PDB file of C-alpha atoms in Angstrom:
ATOM      1  CA  MET A   1     131.282 112.390  70.100  1.00 56.00           C
ATOM      2  CA  GLN A   2     131.887 109.716  72.730  1.00 59.00           C
ATOM      3  CA  ARG A   3     128.964 110.968  74.828  1.00 60.00           C
ATOM      4  CA  SER A   4     126.697 110.998  71.770  1.00 61.00           C
ATOM      5  CA  ALA A   5     127.718 107.451  70.826  1.00 63.00           C
ATOM      6  CA  VAL A   6     126.912 106.133  74.302  1.00 58.00           C
ATOM      7  CA  LEU A   7     123.618 108.032  74.278  1.00 61.00           C
ATOM      8  CA  LEU A   8     122.738 106.526  70.880  1.00 63.00           C
ATOM      9  CA  ASP A   9     123.521 102.976  72.066  1.00 64.00           C
ATOM     10  CA  LEU A  10     121.425 103.517  75.193  1.00 62.00           C
ATOM     11  CA  CYS A  11     118.455 104.720  73.135  1.00 60.00           C
ATOM     12  CA  LYS A  12     118.696 101.769  70.764  1.00 60.00           C
ATOM     13  CA  SER A  13     118.938  99.289  73.632  1.00 62.00           C
ATOM     14  CA  CYS A  14     115.986 100.774  75.502  1.00 58.00           C
ATOM     15  CA  ALA A  15     113.784 101.136  72.426  1.00 55.00           C
ATOM     16  CA  ALA A  16     114.462  97.574  71.306  1.00 54.00           C
ATOM     17  CA  ARG A  17     114.147  95.904  74.687  1.00 52.00           C
ATOM     18  CA  ASN A  18     111.061  97.836  75.716  1.00 48.00           C
ATOM     19  CA  ASN A  19     109.162  97.193  72.508  1.00 45.00           C
ATOM     20  CA  VAL A  20     109.946  93.546  71.925  1.00 42.00           C
ATOM     21  CA  ASN A  21     110.729  91.754  75.146  1.00 46.00           C
ATOM     22  CA  MET A  22     109.077  92.635  78.439  1.00 45.00           C
ATOM     23  CA  LEU A  23     106.394  94.893  76.955  1.00 41.00           C
ATOM     24  CA  ALA A  24     104.827  92.069  74.949  1.00 44.00           C
ATOM     25  CA  ARG A  25     104.795  89.768  77.947  1.00 47.00           C
ATOM     26  CA  LEU A  26     103.337  92.288  80.367  1.00 42.00           C
ATOM     27  CA  LEU A  27     100.588  93.352  77.982  1.00 42.00           C
ATOM     28  CA  ALA A  28      99.710  89.719  77.327  1.00 47.00           C
ATOM     29  CA  ASN A  29      99.213  88.988  81.016  1.00 47.00           C
ATOM     30  CA  GLY A  30      95.662  88.914  82.311  1.00 40.00           C
ATOM     31  CA  GLY A  31      93.146  86.825  84.229  1.00 37.00           C
ATOM     32  CA  PRO A  32      93.503  85.893  87.906  1.00 37.00           C
ATOM     33  CA  ALA A  33      96.010  87.736  90.016  1.00 36.00           C
ATOM     34  CA  TYR A  34      98.731  85.102  90.104  1.00 35.00           C
ATOM     35  CA  ARG A  35      97.974  83.075  87.002  1.00 37.00           C
ATOM     36  CA  VAL A  36     100.792  81.012  85.480  1.00 34.00           C
ATOM     37  CA  PRO A  37     102.069  82.758  82.310  1.00 37.00           C
ATOM     38  CA  ARG A  38     101.067  80.956  79.140  1.00 33.00           C
ATOM     39  CA  LEU A  39     104.653  81.181  77.896  1.00 32.00           C
ATOM     40  CA  ILE A  40     105.822  78.763  80.603  1.00 32.00           C
ATOM     41  CA  SER A  41     105.102  75.041  80.386  1.00 33.00           C
ATOM     42  CA  VAL A  42     106.094  72.000  82.390  1.00 32.00           C
ATOM     43  CA  ARG A  43     108.722  70.956  79.892  1.00 35.00           C
ATOM     44  CA  HIS A  44     110.577  74.221  80.430  1.00 38.00           C
ATOM     45  CA  LEU A  45     110.906  73.354  84.097  1.00 33.00           C
ATOM     46  CA  SER A  46     112.162  69.811  83.369  1.00 36.00           C
ATOM     47  CA  VAL A  47     115.718  70.580  82.331  1.00 37.00           C
ATOM     48  CA  ASN A  48     118.480  68.041  82.940  1.00 39.00           C
ATOM     49  CA  ILE A  49     121.860  68.648  84.538  1.00 36.00           C
ATOM     50  CA  ALA A  50     123.610  69.029  81.197  1.00 44.00           C
ATOM     51  CA  ASP A  51     121.226  71.748  80.116  1.00 49.00           C
ATOM     52  CA  LYS A  52     121.741  73.601  83.383  1.00 46.00           C
ATOM     53  CA  LYS A  53     125.516  73.387  83.027  1.00 47.00           C
ATOM     54  CA  GLU A  54     125.423  74.637  79.426  1.00 54.00           C
ATOM     55  CA  ARG A  55     123.112  77.517  80.351  1.00 51.00           C
ATOM     56  CA  THR A  56     125.336  78.502  83.294  1.00 48.00           C
ATOM     57  CA  GLU A  57     128.425  78.534  81.085  1.00 53.00           C
ATOM     58  CA  ARG A  58     126.639  80.645  78.484  1.00 52.00           C
ATOM     59  CA  GLN A  59     125.491  83.138  81.115  1.00 49.00           C
ATOM     60  CA  THR A  60     129.006  83.355  82.548  1.00 48.00           C
ATOM     61  CA  GLU A  61     130.441  84.094  79.109  1.00 50.00           C
ATOM     62  CA  ARG A  62     127.933  86.918  78.639  1.00 47.00           C
ATOM     63  CA  ALA A  63     128.612  88.348  82.091  1.00 43.00           C
ATOM     64  CA  ASP A  64     132.381  88.391  81.534  1.00 44.00           C
ATOM     65  CA  VAL A  65     132.171  90.454  78.358  1.00 42.00           C
ATOM     66  CA  ALA A  66     134.147  93.658  78.877  1.00 36.00           C
ATOM     67  CA  ILE A  67     132.230  96.916  78.535  1.00 39.00           C
ATOM     68  CA  LYS A  68     133.642 100.390  77.997  1.00 41.00           C
ATOM     69  CA  PRO A  69     131.940 103.266  79.822  1.00 42.00           C
ATOM     70  CA  ALA A  70     132.060 106.778  78.439  1.00 42.00           C
ATOM     71  CA  VAL A  71     134.779 107.693  80.914  1.00 42.00           C
ATOM     72  CA  GLY A  72     137.332 105.592  82.724  1.00 40.00           C
ATOM     73  CA  ALA A  73     139.121 102.354  81.991  1.00 39.00           C
ATOM     74  CA  GLU A  74     137.747  99.070  80.690  1.00 43.00           C
ATOM     75  CA  VAL A  75     135.718  97.249  83.335  1.00 41.00           C
ATOM     76  CA  LYS A  76     133.960  93.922  83.689  1.00 47.00           C
ATOM     77  CA  SER A  77     130.181  93.753  83.642  1.00 52.00           C
ATOM     78  CA  ASP A  78     128.542  92.836  86.965  1.00 55.00           C
ATOM     79  CA  ILE A  79     125.355  91.551  85.312  1.00 56.00           C
ATOM     80  CA  ARG A  80     124.834  87.973  86.453  1.00 60.00           C
ATOM     81  CA  LEU A  81     121.202  87.544  85.426  1.00 58.00           C
ATOM     82  CA  PRO A  82     120.524  86.152  81.917  1.00 61.00           C
ATOM     83  CA  HIS A  83     119.513  88.946  79.571  1.00 63.00           C
ATOM     84  CA  PRO A  84     118.836  89.311  75.827  1.00 67.00           C
ATOM     85  CA  ILE A  85     121.565  90.645  73.568  1.00 74.00           C
ATOM     86  CA  TRP A  86     120.185  92.490  70.540  1.00 76.00           C
ATOM     87  CA  LYS A  87     121.665  92.346  67.051  1.00 82.00           C
ATOM     88  CA  GLU A  88     121.941  95.372  64.795  1.00 81.00           C
ATOM     89  CA  ASP A  89     119.215  94.183  62.388  1.00 83.00           C
ATOM     90  CA  GLN A  90     116.845  93.629  65.318  1.00 82.00           C
ATOM     91  CA  LEU A  91     117.420  97.186  66.524  1.00 75.00           C
ATOM     92  CA  HIS A  92     116.540  98.623  63.121  1.00 77.00           C
ATOM     93  CA  SER A  93     113.408  96.473  62.771  1.00 80.00           C
ATOM     94  CA  ILE A  94     111.658  97.976  65.811  1.00 75.00           C
ATOM     95  CA  THR A  95     108.261  99.598  65.251  1.00 77.00           C
ATOM     96  CA  ILE A  96     106.168 101.549  67.758  1.00 79.00           C
ATOM     97  CA  THR A  97     103.046  99.607  68.747  1.00 82.00           C
ATOM     98  CA  HIS A  98     100.104 100.292  71.028  1.00 87.00           C
ATOM     99  CA  LYS A  99      97.754  98.041  73.006  1.00 88.00           C
ATOM    100  CA  GLU A 100      94.269  99.527  73.036  1.00 90.00           C
ATOM    101  CA  PRO A 101      92.790  99.561  76.574  1.00 91.00           C
ATOM    102  CA  LYS A 102      89.566  97.548  76.762  1.00 89.00           C
ATOM    103  CA  GLN A 103      88.792  96.656  80.367  1.00 90.00           C
ATOM    104  CA  PHE A 104      88.216  99.258  83.069  1.00 93.00           C
ATOM    105  CA  SER A 105      91.539  98.424  84.724  1.00 92.00           C
ATOM    106  CA  ASP A 106      93.291  98.800  81.362  1.00 93.00           C
ATOM    107  CA  LYS A 107      91.830 102.280  80.896  1.00 94.00           C
ATOM    108  CA  MET A 108      92.802 103.255  84.438  1.00 94.00           C
ATOM    109  CA  ALA A 109      96.359 102.098  83.772  1.00 94.00           C
ATOM    110  CA  TYR A 110      96.526 103.913  80.437  1.00 94.00           C
ATOM    111  CA  TYR A 111      95.229 107.256  81.685  1.00 94.00           C
ATOM    112  CA  SER A 112      97.369 107.025  84.828  1.00 94.00           C
ATOM    113  CA  VAL A 113     100.449 106.702  82.643  1.00 93.00           C
ATOM    114  CA  GLN A 114      99.299 109.570  80.428  1.00 93.00           C
ATOM    115  CA  ALA A 115      98.830 111.795  83.475  1.00 92.00           C
ATOM    116  CA  MET A 116     102.295 110.870  84.753  1.00 90.00           C
ATOM    117  CA  ARG A 117     103.803 111.519  81.337  1.00 90.00           C
ATOM    118  CA  THR A 118     102.247 114.969  81.113  1.00 89.00           C
ATOM    119  CA  GLY A 119     103.697 115.957  84.478  1.00 86.00           C
ATOM    120  CA  PHE A 120     107.067 114.427  83.633  1.00 85.00           C
ATOM    121  CA  ASP A 121     107.186 116.250  80.284  1.00 86.00           C
ATOM    122  CA  VAL A 122     106.764 119.564  82.083  1.00 83.00           C
ATOM    123  CA  PHE A 123     109.275 118.638  84.790  1.00 77.00           C
ATOM    124  CA  SER A 124     111.963 117.576  82.276  1.00 77.00           C
ATOM    125  CA  GLY A 125     111.426 120.507  79.908  1.00 79.00           C
ATOM    126  CA  TYR A 126     110.188 118.207  77.149  1.00 81.00           C
ATOM    127  CA  LYS A 127     107.134 120.367  76.415  1.00 77.00           C
ATOM    128  CA  PHE A 128     108.889 123.684  76.028  1.00 78.00           C
ATOM    129  CA  GLY A 129     112.160 124.902  74.590  1.00 75.00           C
ATOM    130  CA  LYS A 130     114.706 122.933  72.599  1.00 80.00           C
ATOM    131  CA  MET A 131     115.651 119.455  73.789  1.00 82.00           C
ATOM    132  CA  THR A 132     119.393 119.710  74.326  1.00 83.00           C
ATOM    133  CA  GLU A 133     121.699 116.800  75.080  1.00 84.00           C
ATOM    134  CA  GLY A 134     121.615 117.740  78.760  1.00 84.00           C
ATOM    135  CA  LYS A 135     117.815 117.680  78.835  1.00 86.00           C
ATOM    136  CA  TRP A 136     117.719 114.287  77.137  1.00 87.00           C
ATOM    137  CA  ILE A 137     120.192 112.781  79.575  1.00 87.00           C
ATOM    138  CA  LYS A 138     118.414 114.154  82.649  1.00 87.00           C
ATOM    139  CA  ARG A 139     115.101 112.881  81.312  1.00 88.00           C
ATOM    140  CA  MET A 140     116.542 109.407  80.734  1.00 89.00           C
ATOM    141  CA  ILE A 141     118.171 109.241  84.153  1.00 91.00           C
ATOM    142  CA  PHE A 142     114.945 110.161  85.906  1.00 91.00           C
ATOM    143  CA  LEU A 143     112.922 107.793  83.707  1.00 89.00           C
ATOM    144  CA  GLU A 144     115.187 104.849  84.534  1.00 91.00           C
ATOM    145  CA  THR A 145     115.050 105.537  88.284  1.00 92.00           C
ATOM    146  CA  VAL A 146     111.272 105.113  88.020  1.00 90.00           C
ATOM    147  CA  ALA A 147     111.306 102.246  85.515  1.00 90.00           C
ATOM    148  CA  GLY A 148     113.479 100.117  87.797  1.00 92.00           C
ATOM    149  CA  VAL A 149     110.875 100.121  90.590  1.00 94.00           C
ATOM    150  CA  PRO A 150     107.947  97.992  89.251  1.00 94.00           C
ATOM    151  CA  GLY A 151     109.963  94.845  88.535  1.00 93.00           C
ATOM    152  CA  MET A 152     111.566  94.797  91.986  1.00 95.00           C
ATOM    153  CA  VAL A 153     108.311  95.572  93.830  1.00 95.00           C
ATOM    154  CA  ALA A 154     106.336  92.981  91.859  1.00 95.00           C
ATOM    155  CA  ALA A 155     109.038  90.357  92.413  1.00 95.00           C
ATOM    156  CA  MET A 156     109.036  91.067  96.162  1.00 95.00           C
ATOM    157  CA  VAL A 157     105.242  90.789  96.420  1.00 94.00           C
ATOM    158  CA  ARG A 158     105.198  87.536  94.443  1.00 94.00           C
ATOM    159  CA  HIS A 159     108.131  86.183  96.450  1.00 95.00           C
ATOM    160  CA  LEU A 160     106.316  86.789  99.743  1.00 94.00           C
ATOM    161  CA  ASN A 161     103.107  85.380  98.290  1.00 93.00           C
ATOM    162  CA  SER A 162     104.975  82.225  97.236  1.00 94.00           C
ATOM    163  CA  LEU A 163     106.402  81.860 100.738  1.00 94.00           C
ATOM    164  CA  ARG A 164     103.005  82.306 102.390  1.00 94.00           C
ATOM    165  CA  LYS A 165     101.216  79.863 100.111  1.00 92.00           C
ATOM    166  CA  MET A 166     104.233  77.523  99.940  1.00 93.00           C
ATOM    167  CA  LYS A 167     103.791  77.231  96.182  1.00 90.00           C
ATOM    168  CA  THR A 168     106.037  77.916  93.210  1.00 89.00           C
ATOM    169  CA  ASP A 169     105.641  81.155  91.267  1.00 87.00           C
ATOM    170  CA  HIS A 170     106.438  79.400  87.963  1.00 87.00           C
ATOM    171  CA  GLY A 171     109.202  81.740  86.843  1.00 85.00           C
ATOM    172  CA  TRP A 172     107.606  85.172  87.263  1.00 89.00           C
ATOM    173  CA  ILE A 173     109.848  86.262  90.152  1.00 93.00           C
ATOM    174  CA  HIS A 174     113.005  85.706  88.137  1.00 89.00           C
ATOM    175  CA  THR A 175     111.559  87.434  85.069  1.00 88.00           C
ATOM    176  CA  LEU A 176     110.579  90.512  87.072  1.00 92.00           C
ATOM    177  CA  LEU A 177     113.966  90.690  88.802  1.00 91.00           C
ATOM    178  CA  GLU A 178     115.635  90.472  85.395  1.00 88.00           C
ATOM    179  CA  GLU A 179     113.536  93.414  84.214  1.00 89.00           C
ATOM    180  CA  ALA A 180     114.419  95.492  87.289  1.00 91.00           C
ATOM    181  CA  GLU A 181     118.117  94.741  86.805  1.00 89.00           C
ATOM    182  CA  ASN A 182     117.884  95.645  83.129  1.00 86.00           C
ATOM    183  CA  GLU A 183     116.416  99.054  83.956  1.00 90.00           C
ATOM    184  CA  ARG A 184     119.104  99.645  86.584  1.00 91.00           C
ATOM    185  CA  MET A 185     121.804  98.922  84.010  1.00 89.00           C
ATOM    186  CA  HIS A 186     120.252 101.531  81.700  1.00 89.00           C
ATOM    187  CA  LEU A 187     120.584 103.985  84.577  1.00 91.00           C
ATOM    188  CA  MET A 188     124.236 103.053  85.120  1.00 91.00           C
ATOM    189  CA  VAL A 189     124.964 103.720  81.439  1.00 88.00           C
ATOM    190  CA  ALA A 190     123.184 107.081  81.516  1.00 89.00           C
ATOM    191  CA  LEU A 191     125.132 108.087  84.632  1.00 91.00           C
ATOM    192  CA  GLN A 192     128.351 107.741  82.636  1.00 89.00           C
ATOM    193  CA  LEU A 193     127.163 110.748  80.640  1.00 87.00           C
ATOM    194  CA  ARG A 194     126.093 113.011  83.488  1.00 87.00           C
ATOM    195  CA  GLN A 195     126.169 113.098  87.286  1.00 90.00           C
ATOM    196  CA  PRO A 196     122.988 114.721  88.674  1.00 89.00           C
ATOM    197  CA  GLY A 197     123.135 117.457  91.285  1.00 89.00           C
ATOM    198  CA  ALA A 198     121.661 117.532  94.770  1.00 92.00           C
ATOM    199  CA  LEU A 199     118.301 118.972  93.646  1.00 92.00           C
ATOM    200  CA  PHE A 200     117.846 116.271  91.021  1.00 91.00           C
ATOM    201  CA  ARG A 201     118.749 113.528  93.501  1.00 93.00           C
ATOM    202  CA  GLY A 202     116.270 114.967  95.968  1.00 93.00           C
ATOM    203  CA  ALA A 203     113.535 114.837  93.329  1.00 90.00           C
ATOM    204  CA  VAL A 204     114.411 111.190  92.616  1.00 92.00           C
ATOM    205  CA  LEU A 205     114.244 110.362  96.327  1.00 93.00           C
ATOM    206  CA  PHE A 206     110.858 112.056  96.652  1.00 93.00           C
ATOM    207  CA  ALA A 207     109.429 110.369  93.547  1.00 91.00           C
ATOM    208  CA  GLN A 208     110.767 106.961  94.572  1.00 91.00           C
ATOM    209  CA  GLY A 209     109.281 107.216  98.059  1.00 92.00           C
ATOM    210  CA  ILE A 210     105.835 107.917  96.618  1.00 93.00           C
ATOM    211  CA  PHE A 211     105.981 105.509  93.685  1.00 93.00           C
ATOM    212  CA  VAL A 212     107.318 102.502  95.612  1.00 94.00           C
ATOM    213  CA  ASN A 213     104.564 102.698  98.208  1.00 94.00           C
ATOM    214  CA  MET A 214     101.769 103.373  95.720  1.00 94.00           C
ATOM    215  CA  PHE A 215     102.880 100.602  93.350  1.00 95.00           C
ATOM    216  CA  SER A 216     103.252  98.113  96.223  1.00 95.00           C
ATOM    217  CA  ILE A 217      99.692  98.770  97.395  1.00 95.00           C
ATOM    218  CA  ALA A 218      98.393  98.650  93.825  1.00 95.00           C
ATOM    219  CA  TYR A 219     100.130  95.323  93.152  1.00 95.00           C
ATOM    220  CA  LEU A 220      98.641  93.788  96.274  1.00 94.00           C
ATOM    221  CA  ILE A 221      95.182  94.869  95.096  1.00 94.00           C
ATOM    222  CA  SER A 222      95.442  94.212  91.349  1.00 94.00           C
ATOM    223  CA  PRO A 223      98.541  92.738  89.658  1.00 93.00           C
ATOM    224  CA  HIS A 224      96.671  92.914  86.347  1.00 94.00           C
ATOM    225  CA  PHE A 225      96.372  96.697  86.628  1.00 95.00           C
ATOM    226  CA  CYS A 226     100.052  97.017  87.502  1.00 94.00           C
ATOM    227  CA  HIS A 227     101.174  94.886  84.567  1.00 94.00           C
ATOM    228  CA  ARG A 228      99.079  96.997  82.217  1.00 94.00           C
ATOM    229  CA  PHE A 229     100.481 100.136  83.851  1.00 94.00           C
ATOM    230  CA  VAL A 230     104.053  98.995  83.228  1.00 93.00           C
ATOM    231  CA  GLY A 231     103.156  97.996  79.676  1.00 92.00           C
ATOM    232  CA  TYR A 232     101.855 101.482  78.879  1.00 93.00           C
ATOM    233  CA  LEU A 233     104.801 103.030  80.720  1.00 91.00           C
ATOM    234  CA  GLU A 234     107.143 101.078  78.451  1.00 89.00           C
ATOM    235  CA  GLU A 235     105.186 102.232  75.419  1.00 90.00           C
ATOM    236  CA  GLU A 236     105.915 105.811  76.401  1.00 88.00           C
ATOM    237  CA  ALA A 237     109.565 104.944  76.970  1.00 87.00           C
ATOM    238  CA  VAL A 238     109.754 103.556  73.434  1.00 85.00           C
ATOM    239  CA  LYS A 239     108.344 106.839  72.091  1.00 85.00           C
ATOM    240  CA  THR A 240     110.871 108.864  74.091  1.00 84.00           C
ATOM    241  CA  TYR A 241     113.936 106.891  73.006  1.00 85.00           C
ATOM    242  CA  SER A 242     112.722 106.671  69.404  1.00 82.00           C
ATOM    243  CA  MET A 243     112.242 110.447  69.331  1.00 82.00           C
ATOM    244  CA  CYS A 244     115.749 110.920  70.711  1.00 83.00           C
ATOM    245  CA  LEU A 245     117.142 108.764  67.904  1.00 80.00           C
ATOM    246  CA  GLN A 246     115.226 110.737  65.279  1.00 77.00           C
ATOM    247  CA  VAL A 247     116.428 114.158  66.425  1.00 72.00           C
ATOM    248  CA  ARG A 248     120.025 113.216  67.203  1.00 60.00           C
TER     249      ARG A 248
END
């Protein structure tokens, strides 16, 4: 029961966060490679000392909230980046949406994700046999090891670009790092339910070595394509976690 409860909370968190927060922002991004996001304006950057102090205190309060893993004693969260906290009514109001690909790069991103999903479905046993709790957990663990890569890679590329050009990145680096950290925390939760074996870890290492290099090259060539790719990847994640909730 405890394992199922943690699994349910993980699915709700992933489905809600993926559909509402980062997905909308990534799919809305377009234009030149390093364009300033429309959601950020000058007034957001002009905060006074009092605002900074209040925000820091609020973030500290969130970070110090005790969390209970599936096994072991009560521990303190190590999340220091600001992150959204979803309410129960927000979780139940989530609907599955889809951004139709229009440009050539959008279609490339969409069909690339579909090809990856097909292979992943076969690898995780999603396409054949009954989806047991063990299959769901292994699928989620592998998914989160991949999902945590794009935000970190994109943040690194933008960070280096900002250093070279000696210009501000207008908040994108922090946002992408927050996304990468969020995905890593999903992985940490899933690992409370199951510890993968050597073969599984080897597959993760192999997939990460390929994906990190390919995504880094792709982001240097076309950030727009990569943002669309992540958007469609998150769409598929929403479908997976929503399906898990429906069949639980």
